[in-house]
Short mmCIF file of C-alpha atoms and ligand atoms in Angstrom, two decimals:
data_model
loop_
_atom_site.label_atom_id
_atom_site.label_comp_id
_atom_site.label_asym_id
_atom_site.label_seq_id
_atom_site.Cartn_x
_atom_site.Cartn_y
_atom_site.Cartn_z
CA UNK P 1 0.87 28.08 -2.66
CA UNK P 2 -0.11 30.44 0.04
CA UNK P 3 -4.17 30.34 0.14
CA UNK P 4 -4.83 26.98 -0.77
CA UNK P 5 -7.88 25.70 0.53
CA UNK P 6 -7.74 22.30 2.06
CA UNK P 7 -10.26 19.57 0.75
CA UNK P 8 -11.47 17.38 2.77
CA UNK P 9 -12.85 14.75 -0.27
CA UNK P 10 -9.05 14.65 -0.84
CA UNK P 11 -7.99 13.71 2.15
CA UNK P 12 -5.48 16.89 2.24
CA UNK P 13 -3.70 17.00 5.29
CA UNK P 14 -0.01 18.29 4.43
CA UNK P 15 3.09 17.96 6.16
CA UNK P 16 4.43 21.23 7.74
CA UNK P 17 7.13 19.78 9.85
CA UNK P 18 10.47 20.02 8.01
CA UNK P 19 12.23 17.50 10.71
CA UNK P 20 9.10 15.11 10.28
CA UNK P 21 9.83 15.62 6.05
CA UNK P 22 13.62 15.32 6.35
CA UNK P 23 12.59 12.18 8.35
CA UNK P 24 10.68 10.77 5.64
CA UNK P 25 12.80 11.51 2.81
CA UNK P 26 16.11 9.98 4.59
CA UNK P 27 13.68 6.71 5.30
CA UNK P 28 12.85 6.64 1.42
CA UNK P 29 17.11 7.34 0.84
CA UNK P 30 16.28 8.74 -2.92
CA UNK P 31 19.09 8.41 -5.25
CA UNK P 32 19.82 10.52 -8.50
CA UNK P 33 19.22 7.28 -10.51
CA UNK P 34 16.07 6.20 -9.00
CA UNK P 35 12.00 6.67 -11.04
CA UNK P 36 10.16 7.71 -8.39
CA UNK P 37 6.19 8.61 -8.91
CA UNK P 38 5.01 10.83 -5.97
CA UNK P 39 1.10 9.93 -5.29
CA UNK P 40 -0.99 13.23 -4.18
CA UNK P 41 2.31 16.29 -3.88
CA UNK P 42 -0.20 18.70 -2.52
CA UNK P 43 2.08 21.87 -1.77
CA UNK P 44 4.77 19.75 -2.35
CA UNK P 45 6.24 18.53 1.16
CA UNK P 46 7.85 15.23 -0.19
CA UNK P 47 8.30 16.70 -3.47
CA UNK P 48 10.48 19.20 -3.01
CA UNK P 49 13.30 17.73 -1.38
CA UNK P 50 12.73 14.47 -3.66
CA UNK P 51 12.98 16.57 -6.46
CA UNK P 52 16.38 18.16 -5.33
CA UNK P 53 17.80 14.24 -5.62
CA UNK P 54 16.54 12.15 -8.07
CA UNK P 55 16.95 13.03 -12.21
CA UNK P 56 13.25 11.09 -12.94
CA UNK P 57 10.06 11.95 -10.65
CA UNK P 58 6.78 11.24 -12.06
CA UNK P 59 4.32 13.07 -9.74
CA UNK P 60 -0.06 12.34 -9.41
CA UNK P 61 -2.36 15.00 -8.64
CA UNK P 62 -6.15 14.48 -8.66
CA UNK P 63 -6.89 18.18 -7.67
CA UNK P 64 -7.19 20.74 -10.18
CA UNK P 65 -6.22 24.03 -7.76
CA UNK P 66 -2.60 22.23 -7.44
CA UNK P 67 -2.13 21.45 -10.99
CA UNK P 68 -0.98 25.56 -11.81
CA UNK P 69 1.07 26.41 -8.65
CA UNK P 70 2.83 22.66 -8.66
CA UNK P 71 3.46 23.58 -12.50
CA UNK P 72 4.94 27.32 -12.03
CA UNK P 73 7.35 25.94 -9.31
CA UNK P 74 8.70 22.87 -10.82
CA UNK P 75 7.93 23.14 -14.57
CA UNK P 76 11.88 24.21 -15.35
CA UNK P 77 13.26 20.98 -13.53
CA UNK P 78 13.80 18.31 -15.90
CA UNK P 79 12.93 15.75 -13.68
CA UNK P 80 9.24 16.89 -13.08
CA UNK P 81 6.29 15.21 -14.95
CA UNK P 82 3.25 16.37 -13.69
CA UNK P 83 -0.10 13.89 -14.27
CA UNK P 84 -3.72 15.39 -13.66
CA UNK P 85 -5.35 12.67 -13.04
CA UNK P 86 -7.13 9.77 -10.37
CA UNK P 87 -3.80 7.88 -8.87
CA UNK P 88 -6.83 4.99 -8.16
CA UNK P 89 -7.35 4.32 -11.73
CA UNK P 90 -4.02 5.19 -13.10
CA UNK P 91 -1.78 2.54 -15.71
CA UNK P 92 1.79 3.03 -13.78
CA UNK P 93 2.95 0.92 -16.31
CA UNK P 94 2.67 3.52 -18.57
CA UNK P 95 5.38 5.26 -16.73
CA UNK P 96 8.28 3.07 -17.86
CA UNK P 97 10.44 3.94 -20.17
CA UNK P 98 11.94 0.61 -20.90
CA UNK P 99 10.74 -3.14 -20.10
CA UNK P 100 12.52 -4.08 -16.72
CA UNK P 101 12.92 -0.35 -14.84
CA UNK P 102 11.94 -0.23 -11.65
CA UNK P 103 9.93 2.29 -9.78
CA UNK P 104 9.96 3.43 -6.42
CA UNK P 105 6.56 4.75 -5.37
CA UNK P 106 6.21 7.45 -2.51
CA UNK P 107 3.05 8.69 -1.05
CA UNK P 108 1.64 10.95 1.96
CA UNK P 109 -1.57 8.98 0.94
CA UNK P 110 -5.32 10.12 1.12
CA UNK P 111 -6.70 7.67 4.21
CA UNK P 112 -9.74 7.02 1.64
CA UNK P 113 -8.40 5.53 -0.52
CA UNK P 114 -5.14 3.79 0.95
CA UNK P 115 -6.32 0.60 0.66
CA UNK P 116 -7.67 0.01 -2.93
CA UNK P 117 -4.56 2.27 -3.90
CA UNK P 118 -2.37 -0.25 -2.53
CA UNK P 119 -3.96 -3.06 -3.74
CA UNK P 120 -4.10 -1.34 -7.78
CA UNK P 121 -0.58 -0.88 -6.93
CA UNK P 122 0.08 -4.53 -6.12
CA UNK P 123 -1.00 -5.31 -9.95
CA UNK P 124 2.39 -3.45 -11.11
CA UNK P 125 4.77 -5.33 -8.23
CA UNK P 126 6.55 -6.76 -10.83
CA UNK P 127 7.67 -3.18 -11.51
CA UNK P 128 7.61 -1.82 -8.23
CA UNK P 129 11.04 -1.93 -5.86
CA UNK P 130 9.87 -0.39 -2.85
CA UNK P 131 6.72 1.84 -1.85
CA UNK P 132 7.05 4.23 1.55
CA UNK P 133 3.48 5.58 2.66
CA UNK P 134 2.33 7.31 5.25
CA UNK P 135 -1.27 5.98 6.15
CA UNK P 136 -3.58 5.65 9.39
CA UNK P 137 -1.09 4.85 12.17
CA UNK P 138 -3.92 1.88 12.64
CA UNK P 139 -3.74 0.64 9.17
CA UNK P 140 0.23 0.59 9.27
CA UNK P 141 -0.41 -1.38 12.37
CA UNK P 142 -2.98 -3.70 10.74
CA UNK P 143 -0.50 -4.33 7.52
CA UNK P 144 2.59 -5.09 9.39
CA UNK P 145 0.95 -7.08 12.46
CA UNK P 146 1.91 -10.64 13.28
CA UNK P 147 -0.58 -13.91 13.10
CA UNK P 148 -1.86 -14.36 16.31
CA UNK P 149 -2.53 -10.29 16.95
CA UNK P 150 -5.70 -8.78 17.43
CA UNK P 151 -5.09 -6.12 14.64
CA UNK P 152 -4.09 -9.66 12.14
CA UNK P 153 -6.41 -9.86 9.51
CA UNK P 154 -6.96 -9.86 5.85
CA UNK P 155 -5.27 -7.08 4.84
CA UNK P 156 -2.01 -7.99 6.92
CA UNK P 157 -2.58 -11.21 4.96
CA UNK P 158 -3.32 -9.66 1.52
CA UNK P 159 -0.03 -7.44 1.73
CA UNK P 160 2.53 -9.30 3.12
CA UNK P 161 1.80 -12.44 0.57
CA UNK P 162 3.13 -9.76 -1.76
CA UNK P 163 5.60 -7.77 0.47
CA UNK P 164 7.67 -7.37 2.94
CA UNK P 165 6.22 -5.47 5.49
CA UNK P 166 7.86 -2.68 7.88
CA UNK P 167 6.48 0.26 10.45
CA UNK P 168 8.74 2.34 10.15
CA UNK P 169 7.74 5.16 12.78
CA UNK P 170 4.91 7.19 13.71
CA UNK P 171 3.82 10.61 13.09
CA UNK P 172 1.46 12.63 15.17
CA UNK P 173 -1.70 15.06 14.06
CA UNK P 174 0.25 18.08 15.18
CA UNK P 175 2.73 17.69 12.25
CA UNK P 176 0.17 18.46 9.45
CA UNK P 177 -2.50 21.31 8.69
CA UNK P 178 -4.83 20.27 9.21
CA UNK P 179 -4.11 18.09 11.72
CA UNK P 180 -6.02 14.92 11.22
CA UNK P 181 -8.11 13.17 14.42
CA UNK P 182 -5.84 10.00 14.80
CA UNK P 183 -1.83 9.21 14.26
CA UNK P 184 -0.28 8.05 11.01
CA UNK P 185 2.61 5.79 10.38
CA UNK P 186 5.17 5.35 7.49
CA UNK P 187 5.17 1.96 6.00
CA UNK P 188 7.62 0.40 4.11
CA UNK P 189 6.39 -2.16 1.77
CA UNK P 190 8.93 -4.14 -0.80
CA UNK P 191 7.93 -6.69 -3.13
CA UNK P 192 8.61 -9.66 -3.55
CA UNK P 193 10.52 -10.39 -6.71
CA UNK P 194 9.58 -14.20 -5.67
CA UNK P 195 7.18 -14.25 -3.13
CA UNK P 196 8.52 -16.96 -0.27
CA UNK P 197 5.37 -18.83 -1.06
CA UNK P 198 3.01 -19.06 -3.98
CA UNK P 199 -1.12 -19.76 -4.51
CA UNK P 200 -1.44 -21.53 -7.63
CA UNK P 201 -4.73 -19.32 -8.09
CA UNK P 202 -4.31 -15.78 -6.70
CA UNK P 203 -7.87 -14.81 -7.26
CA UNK P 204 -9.42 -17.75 -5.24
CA UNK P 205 -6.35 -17.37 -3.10
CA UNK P 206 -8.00 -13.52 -2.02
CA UNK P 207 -11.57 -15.66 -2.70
CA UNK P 208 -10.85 -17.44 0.70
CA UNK P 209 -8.85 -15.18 2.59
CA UNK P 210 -11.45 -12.82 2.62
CA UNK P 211 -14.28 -15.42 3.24
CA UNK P 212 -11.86 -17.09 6.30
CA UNK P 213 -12.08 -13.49 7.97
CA UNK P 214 -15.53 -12.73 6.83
CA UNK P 215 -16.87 -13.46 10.37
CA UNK P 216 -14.18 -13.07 12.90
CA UNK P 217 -15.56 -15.21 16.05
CA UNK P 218 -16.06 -18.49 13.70
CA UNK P 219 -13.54 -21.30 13.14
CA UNK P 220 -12.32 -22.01 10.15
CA UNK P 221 -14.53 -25.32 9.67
CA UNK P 222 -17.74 -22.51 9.91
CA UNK P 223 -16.32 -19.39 7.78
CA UNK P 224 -14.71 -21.92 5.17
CA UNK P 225 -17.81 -24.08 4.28
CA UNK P 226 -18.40 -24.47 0.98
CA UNK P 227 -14.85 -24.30 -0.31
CA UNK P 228 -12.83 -26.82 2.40
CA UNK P 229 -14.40 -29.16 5.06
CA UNK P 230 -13.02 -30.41 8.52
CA UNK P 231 -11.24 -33.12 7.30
CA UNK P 232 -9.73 -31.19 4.60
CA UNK P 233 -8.52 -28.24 6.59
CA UNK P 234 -6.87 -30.65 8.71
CA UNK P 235 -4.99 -32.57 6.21
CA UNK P 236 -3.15 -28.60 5.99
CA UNK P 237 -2.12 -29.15 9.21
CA UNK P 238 -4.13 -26.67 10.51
CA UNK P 239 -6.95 -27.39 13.08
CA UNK P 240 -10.45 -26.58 12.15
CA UNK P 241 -11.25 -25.11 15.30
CA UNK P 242 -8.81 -22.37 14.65
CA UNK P 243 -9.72 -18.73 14.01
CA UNK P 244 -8.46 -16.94 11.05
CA UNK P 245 -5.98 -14.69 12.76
CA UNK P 246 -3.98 -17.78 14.36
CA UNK P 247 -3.27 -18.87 10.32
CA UNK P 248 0.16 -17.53 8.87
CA UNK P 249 0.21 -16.51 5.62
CA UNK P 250 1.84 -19.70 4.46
CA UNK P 251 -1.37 -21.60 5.85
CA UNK P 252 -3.10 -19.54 3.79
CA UNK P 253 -1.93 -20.22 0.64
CA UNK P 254 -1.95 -24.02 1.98
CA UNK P 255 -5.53 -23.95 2.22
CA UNK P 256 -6.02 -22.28 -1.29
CA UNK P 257 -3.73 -24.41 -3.03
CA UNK P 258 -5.21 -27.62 -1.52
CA UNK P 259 -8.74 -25.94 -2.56
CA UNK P 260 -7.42 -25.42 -6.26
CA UNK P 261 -6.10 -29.33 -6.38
CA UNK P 262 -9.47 -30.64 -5.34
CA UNK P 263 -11.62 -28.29 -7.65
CA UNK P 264 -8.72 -27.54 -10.65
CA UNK P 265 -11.19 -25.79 -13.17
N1 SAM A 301 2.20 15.06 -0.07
C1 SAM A 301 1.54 16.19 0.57
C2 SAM A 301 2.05 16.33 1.99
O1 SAM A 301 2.61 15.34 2.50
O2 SAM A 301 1.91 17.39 2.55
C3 SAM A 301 0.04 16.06 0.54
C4 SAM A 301 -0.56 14.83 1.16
S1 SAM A 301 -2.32 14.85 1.33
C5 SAM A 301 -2.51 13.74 2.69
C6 SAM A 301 -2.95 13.82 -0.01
C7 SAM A 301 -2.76 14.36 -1.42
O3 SAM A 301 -3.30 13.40 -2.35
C8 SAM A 301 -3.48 15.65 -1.70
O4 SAM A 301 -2.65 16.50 -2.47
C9 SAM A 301 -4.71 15.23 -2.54
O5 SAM A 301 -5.22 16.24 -3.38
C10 SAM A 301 -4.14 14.06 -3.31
N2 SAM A 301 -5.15 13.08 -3.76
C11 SAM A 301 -6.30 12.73 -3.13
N3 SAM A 301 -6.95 11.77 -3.82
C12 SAM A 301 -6.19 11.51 -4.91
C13 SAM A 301 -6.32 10.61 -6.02
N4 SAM A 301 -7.37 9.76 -6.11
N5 SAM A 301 -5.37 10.61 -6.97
C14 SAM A 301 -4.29 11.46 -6.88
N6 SAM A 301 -4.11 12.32 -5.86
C15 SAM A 301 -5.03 12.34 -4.89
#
């Protein structure tokens, strides 16, 4: 695909390390019986060698001058199915081909759009077994980080209620073209099948998550009025004065549950 013009509105930076790729694609250990979907191939880093392993890969491409050249060089393989279309908007479910499969998703992702792609992706968990992406080194950071950490906020929150989390290793700007300003990190994220613990309401459960971190410097008795007072944030066990990013996730859904049982419609 010599020529290809890089877009920036994509978010195309593309792997030309083969150690970095042979790194990735022994983290993501494909097997020939695995569904794997590939989100954004460009020239085909990831895909290539995935390709070479597993017998089902379905593969999303938003960009219209990869569509041809990703076609000519993989249209023969059986295993290739090629979608032209938004991987943001896309119904993965669609992609099974009976009622309990499992798909692994892969992704160099577009920084963008990394985190409303994860969180469409979250809708299909139930079909999901693993997901390995390679985002901002600082969002990897952010997703995996620990309560108590300055980078612990909602989004470490908002993921690992639904996974489990794990930074796998970092990757430097000199390992793409073109290299991107800041490092990147591989991620793997895994599902819970039955998450360790459960809001009763998931919506209001996300509802007050993001309201607890809307203002960072406030306690909880500030950022959570109108949904849980004093009194009531203590009978979680949890003091008041506490900011969100001291709260584990388990607190969390403590909070929202207790907020559901007071207020059930
Ligand atoms: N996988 C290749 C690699 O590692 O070299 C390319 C990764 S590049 C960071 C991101 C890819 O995602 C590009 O091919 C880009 O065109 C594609 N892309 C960007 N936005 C997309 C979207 N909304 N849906 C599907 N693909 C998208």
């Amino acid at each position: 695909m010599a020529g290809h013009k890089h877009k920036k509105q994509f978010g195309q930076n593309f792997l030309n390390n083969p150690r970095i790729i042979q790194l990735i694609v022994a983290s993501i250990r494909p097997k020939a019986d695995d569904h794997l979907v590939e989100i954004g191939p460009g020239e085909a880093a990831l895909s290539a060698p995935l390709l070479d392993v597993v017998k089902k890969m379905d593969i999303i491409e938003i960009d219209n001058d990869l569509i041809t050249p990703l076609t000519l060089r993989f249209g023969q393989n059986p295993a290739f199915n090629l979608h032209h279309t938004d991987a943001l908007s896309f119904d993965y479910a669609s992609l099974l081909d009976f009622d309990d499969e499992m798909l692994r998703i892969v992704g160099n992702l577009p920084y963008n759009i990394s985190s409303p792609l994860m969180f469409h992706l979250l809708t299909y968990a139930r079909h999901i077994s693993d997901m390995h992406f390679m985002l901002q080194k600082e969002v990897v950071d952010r997703i995996c980080a620990e309560p108590g950490s300055r980078t612990f906020g909602r989004l470490s929150v908002m993921i690992q209620y639904a996974c489990k989390t794990e930074n796998l290793f970092v990757v430097g700007p000199e390992n793409f073209n073109p290299p991107p300003k800041v490092d990147s990190a591989i991620v793997r994220l895994v599902p819970y099948q039955t998450k360790p613990f459960i809001a009763n309401d998931e919506v209001l459960f996300a509802k007050l998550v993001k309201q607890a971190f809307s203002q960072k410097r406030k306690t909880l008795r500030n950022t959570l009025k109108g949904l849980l007072d004093a009194e009531q944030i203590e009978q979680c066990g949890i003091n008041p004065t506490a900011r969100a990013e001291s709260l584990s996730v388990e607190q969390f859904v403590n909070l929202a549950n207790l907020y559901h049982q007071l207020n059930p419609n």
